[in-house]
CSV table of C-alpha atoms in Angstrom, one decimal:
chain,number,residue,atom,x,y,z
A,1,MET,CA,20.2,-15.8,-36.4
A,2,SER,CA,20.1,-12.5,-36.9
A,3,THR,CA,20.8,-9.8,-34.5
A,4,LEU,CA,19.4,-5.8,-34.5
A,5,GLN,CA,21.9,-3.3,-34.4
A,6,THR,CA,20.6,0.1,-32.4
A,7,THR,CA,20.6,2.4,-30.0
A,8,ASN,CA,17.5,4.0,-29.7
A,9,ILE,CA,13.8,3.0,-29.8
A,10,THR,CA,11.2,5.4,-30.2
A,11,HIS,CA,7.6,5.2,-30.6
A,12,ALA,CA,6.3,5.9,-34.5
A,13,ASP,CA,4.1,8.6,-32.7
A,14,ASN,CA,6.5,10.0,-30.4
A,15,SER,CA,8.8,12.1,-32.8
A,16,GLY,CA,12.2,13.2,-31.4
A,17,THR,CA,11.7,11.3,-27.9
A,18,ASN,CA,14.2,8.2,-27.6
A,19,ASN,CA,11.9,5.7,-25.2
A,20,LEU,CA,14.7,3.4,-25.0
A,21,ILE,CA,18.1,4.0,-25.2
A,22,LEU,CA,20.5,1.1,-24.8
A,23,ASP,CA,24.5,1.9,-24.5
A,24,ASN,CA,27.3,-0.1,-25.7
A,25,THR,CA,27.4,-2.2,-22.3
A,26,GLY,CA,23.8,-3.7,-23.0
A,27,LYS,CA,22.5,-1.0,-20.1
A,28,VAL,CA,19.3,-0.3,-21.4
A,29,SER,CA,17.4,3.1,-20.1
A,30,ILE,CA,13.8,3.7,-19.7
A,31,ALA,CA,12.3,7.4,-19.8
A,32,ASP,CA,11.4,8.3,-16.3
A,33,LYS,CA,8.4,6.5,-14.3
A,34,LYS,CA,7.6,5.0,-17.9
A,35,LEU,CA,8.3,1.6,-17.2
A,36,TYR,CA,5.2,-0.5,-17.2
A,37,CYS,CA,5.5,-3.9,-15.3
A,38,PRO,CA,2.5,-5.2,-13.1
A,39,GLY,CA,4.0,-5.8,-9.5
A,40,CYS,CA,7.2,-3.9,-10.1
A,41,ILE,CA,8.4,-0.9,-8.0
A,42,ILE,CA,7.7,2.2,-9.8
A,43,GLN,CA,9.5,5.0,-7.1
A,44,VAL,CA,10.3,4.7,-3.3
A,45,LYS,CA,10.0,8.2,-1.2
A,46,GLN,CA,11.1,7.8,2.9
A,47,THR,CA,10.8,9.9,5.7
A,48,VAL,CA,13.1,9.3,8.8
A,49,LYS,CA,12.8,11.3,12.0
A,50,THR,CA,15.9,10.8,14.3
A,51,ASP,CA,14.6,13.4,16.9
A,52,THR,CA,11.9,13.3,19.5
A,53,TRP,CA,8.6,14.5,19.6
A,54,SER,CA,5.8,14.8,22.5
A,55,SER,CA,2.1,15.1,22.4
A,56,ASP,CA,0.1,18.0,23.4
A,57,ASN,CA,0.1,17.7,27.4
A,58,GLY,CA,-3.7,18.2,28.0
A,59,SER,CA,-5.4,16.9,25.0
A,60,SER,CA,-6.6,13.4,24.4
A,61,ALA,CA,-7.4,14.4,20.4
A,62,TRP,CA,-5.5,12.5,17.6
A,63,GLU,CA,-2.5,14.7,16.9
A,64,ASP,CA,-0.3,14.9,13.7
A,65,VAL,CA,3.2,13.2,15.0
A,66,THR,CA,5.2,15.7,13.2
A,67,GLY,CA,8.0,14.8,10.8
A,68,MET,CA,6.4,11.4,10.2
A,69,ASN,CA,4.7,12.3,7.0
A,70,VAL,CA,6.0,11.4,3.3
A,71,SER,CA,4.5,12.7,0.3
A,72,ILE,CA,4.4,10.9,-3.0
A,73,THR,CA,3.0,11.5,-6.6
A,74,PRO,CA,1.7,8.5,-8.5
A,75,THR,CA,2.7,8.0,-12.0
A,76,ALA,CA,-0.6,6.5,-12.9
A,77,SER,CA,-4.0,6.4,-11.5
A,78,THR,CA,-4.1,2.6,-11.4
A,79,SER,CA,-1.0,2.5,-9.1
A,80,GLU,CA,-1.2,1.2,-5.6
A,81,VAL,CA,0.9,2.4,-2.6
A,82,LEU,CA,2.9,0.1,-0.2
A,83,VAL,CA,3.2,2.0,2.9
A,84,SER,CA,5.6,0.7,5.5
A,85,TRP,CA,6.6,1.7,8.9
A,86,ASN,CA,8.9,1.7,11.9
A,87,LEU,CA,7.5,3.8,14.8
A,88,ASN,CA,8.8,3.8,18.3
A,89,PHE,CA,6.6,5.0,20.9
A,90,GLY,CA,6.8,5.6,24.6
A,91,VAL,CA,4.1,6.9,27.2
A,92,ASP,CA,4.4,8.6,30.6
A,93,ASN,CA,1.0,6.8,31.7
A,94,GLY,CA,-2.3,5.2,30.2
A,95,HIS,CA,-2.9,4.3,26.9
A,96,ILE,CA,-1.3,5.5,23.7
A,97,GLY,CA,-2.9,4.9,20.1
A,98,TRP,CA,-1.5,5.5,16.7
A,99,LYS,CA,-3.1,5.5,12.9
A,100,LEU,CA,-1.9,6.2,9.4
A,101,VAL,CA,-3.9,8.9,7.5
A,102,ARG,CA,-3.6,9.4,3.7
A,103,GLY,CA,-4.3,13.4,3.3
A,104,SER,CA,-7.4,13.2,5.8
A,105,THR,CA,-8.6,9.8,5.1
A,106,ASP,CA,-8.1,6.8,8.2
A,107,ILE,CA,-6.5,4.1,6.7
A,108,ASN,CA,-5.7,0.4,7.7
A,109,ILE,CA,-7.8,1.2,11.2
A,110,GLY,CA,-10.5,-1.5,12.7
A,111,ASP,CA,-14.0,-1.5,12.1
A,112,ALA,CA,-16.1,0.9,14.4
A,113,ALA,CA,-17.2,-1.0,17.8
A,114,GLY,CA,-19.1,0.9,20.3
A,115,SER,CA,-17.2,3.4,22.0
A,116,ARG,CA,-13.9,1.5,21.2
A,117,ILE,CA,-11.6,4.1,19.2
A,118,ARG,CA,-10.4,3.1,15.8
A,119,ALA,CA,-6.6,2.7,15.5
A,120,SER,CA,-3.7,1.5,13.4
A,121,GLY,CA,-1.6,0.6,16.8
A,122,TRP,CA,-2.6,0.6,20.3
A,123,TRP,CA,-0.6,-0.1,23.7
A,124,HIS,CA,-1.4,-0.1,27.4
A,125,ARG,CA,1.2,0.9,30.3
A,126,GLY,CA,0.6,-1.9,32.6
A,127,HIS,CA,3.2,-1.2,34.8
A,128,ALA,CA,4.9,2.2,36.3
A,129,ASP,CA,8.4,0.9,35.0
A,130,ASP,CA,6.7,0.9,31.1
A,131,ALA,CA,7.5,4.4,31.5
A,132,ASN,CA,11.0,3.6,30.7
A,133,ASP,CA,10.1,1.5,27.7
A,134,ILE,CA,10.2,2.4,24.2
A,135,ILE,CA,7.3,0.1,22.0
A,136,ASN,CA,8.1,-0.8,18.2
A,137,PHE,CA,5.3,-0.9,15.9
A,138,SER,CA,6.5,-1.9,12.4
A,139,GLY,CA,4.7,-3.0,9.7
A,140,GLU,CA,3.3,-2.5,5.9
A,141,PHE,CA,-0.2,-1.7,4.3
A,142,LEU,CA,-0.8,-2.1,0.6
A,143,ASP,CA,-3.4,0.6,-0.2
A,144,THR,CA,-5.4,0.1,-3.2
A,145,GLY,CA,-7.5,3.0,-3.2
A,146,ILE,CA,-5.7,6.0,-4.4
A,147,ALA,CA,-7.0,6.4,-7.7
A,148,THR,CA,-4.8,9.6,-8.2
A,149,THR,CA,-1.7,11.0,-10.2
A,150,SER,CA,-1.5,14.0,-7.7
A,151,ALA,CA,0.8,14.4,-4.7
A,152,THR,CA,-0.5,12.2,-2.0
A,153,THR,CA,0.7,12.3,1.6
A,154,TYR,CA,0.8,9.7,4.2
A,155,LYS,CA,1.5,10.7,7.8
A,156,ILE,CA,1.0,9.5,11.3
A,157,GLN,CA,-0.9,10.0,14.0
A,158,MET,CA,-0.9,9.3,17.8
A,159,ALA,CA,-3.4,9.8,20.9
A,160,THR,CA,-3.5,9.3,24.5
A,161,PRO,CA,-7.3,8.9,25.0
A,162,TYR,CA,-7.4,7.6,28.6
A,163,SER,CA,-6.5,10.8,30.2
A,164,ASP,CA,-5.5,14.2,29.1
A,165,SER,CA,-3.0,14.5,31.2
A,166,TYR,CA,-0.8,12.0,29.8
A,167,GLN,CA,1.4,12.4,27.4
A,168,ALA,CA,3.1,10.3,24.1
A,169,PHE,CA,6.6,10.2,22.8
A,170,LEU,CA,8.1,9.2,19.7
A,171,ASN,CA,12.2,8.0,20.0
A,172,ARG,CA,11.9,8.4,23.3
A,173,PRO,CA,10.5,6.9,26.6
A,174,GLY,CA,8.0,8.4,29.0
A,175,THR,CA,10.7,9.1,31.7
A,176,ASP,CA,13.8,10.5,29.4
A,177,THR,CA,16.2,10.7,32.7
A,178,ASP,CA,19.7,11.1,31.2
A,179,VAL,CA,21.4,8.0,32.3
A,180,ALA,CA,23.0,5.2,30.1
A,181,TRP,CA,20.0,2.8,30.6
A,182,VAL,CA,17.5,5.3,29.0
A,183,GLY,CA,17.4,4.8,24.9
A,184,ARG,CA,16.7,7.0,22.0
A,185,THR,CA,15.6,5.7,18.9
A,186,ALA,CA,14.7,6.9,15.2
A,187,SER,CA,11.5,5.9,13.3
A,188,SER,CA,10.6,6.1,9.8
A,189,ILE,CA,7.8,5.7,7.2
A,190,THR,CA,8.6,4.6,3.5
A,191,VAL,CA,6.1,4.6,0.5
A,192,LYS,CA,6.5,2.8,-2.7
A,193,GLU,CA,4.4,2.9,-5.7
A,194,ILE,CA,3.6,-0.4,-7.2
A,195,CYS,CA,2.5,-1.0,-10.7
A,196,ARG,CA,-0.6,-2.5,-11.0
A,197,ALA,CA,-2.2,-3.9,-14.6
A,198,SER,CA,-5.1,-1.5,-15.8
């Protein structure tokens, strides 16, 4: 059995650039974002929001949740993006809906059905005491339709469609009384570029 001893491996057409570097501990270094291994994670980006957010009182339209967005620049147009979220919402009354958006395109929402609102998540406050609650939405969605190597932003939008007078909140309940039994939380959105076989 023979052993190949080297520190660098370079492609014949890639003059002057080391594609693989091997140090004396056996560690292999690969050029940034150049690993091709279908199913592997290439890069991870995350946004964590620890402060609170309140929807626009007086509007039931979809609103961007300030600070709940994350941008990623895929290394290949064949890549997929795995989006994960951990959202903590409160509401003072009525219903709240939220949805996942890529750029200006809604993704991971339900099918159209009459007047029903297409969303990624939904909650109805069924009791007056629910104004003291924070509801958690956590999950993942594999976005297979990006087909770009340009910077791509994922964000969360929220609406209170039942009434223009109701408000939705992030990281706090509808009532925010300064007492020991009212909580504050953190929310996050994470994106992972996944290598896919071309």
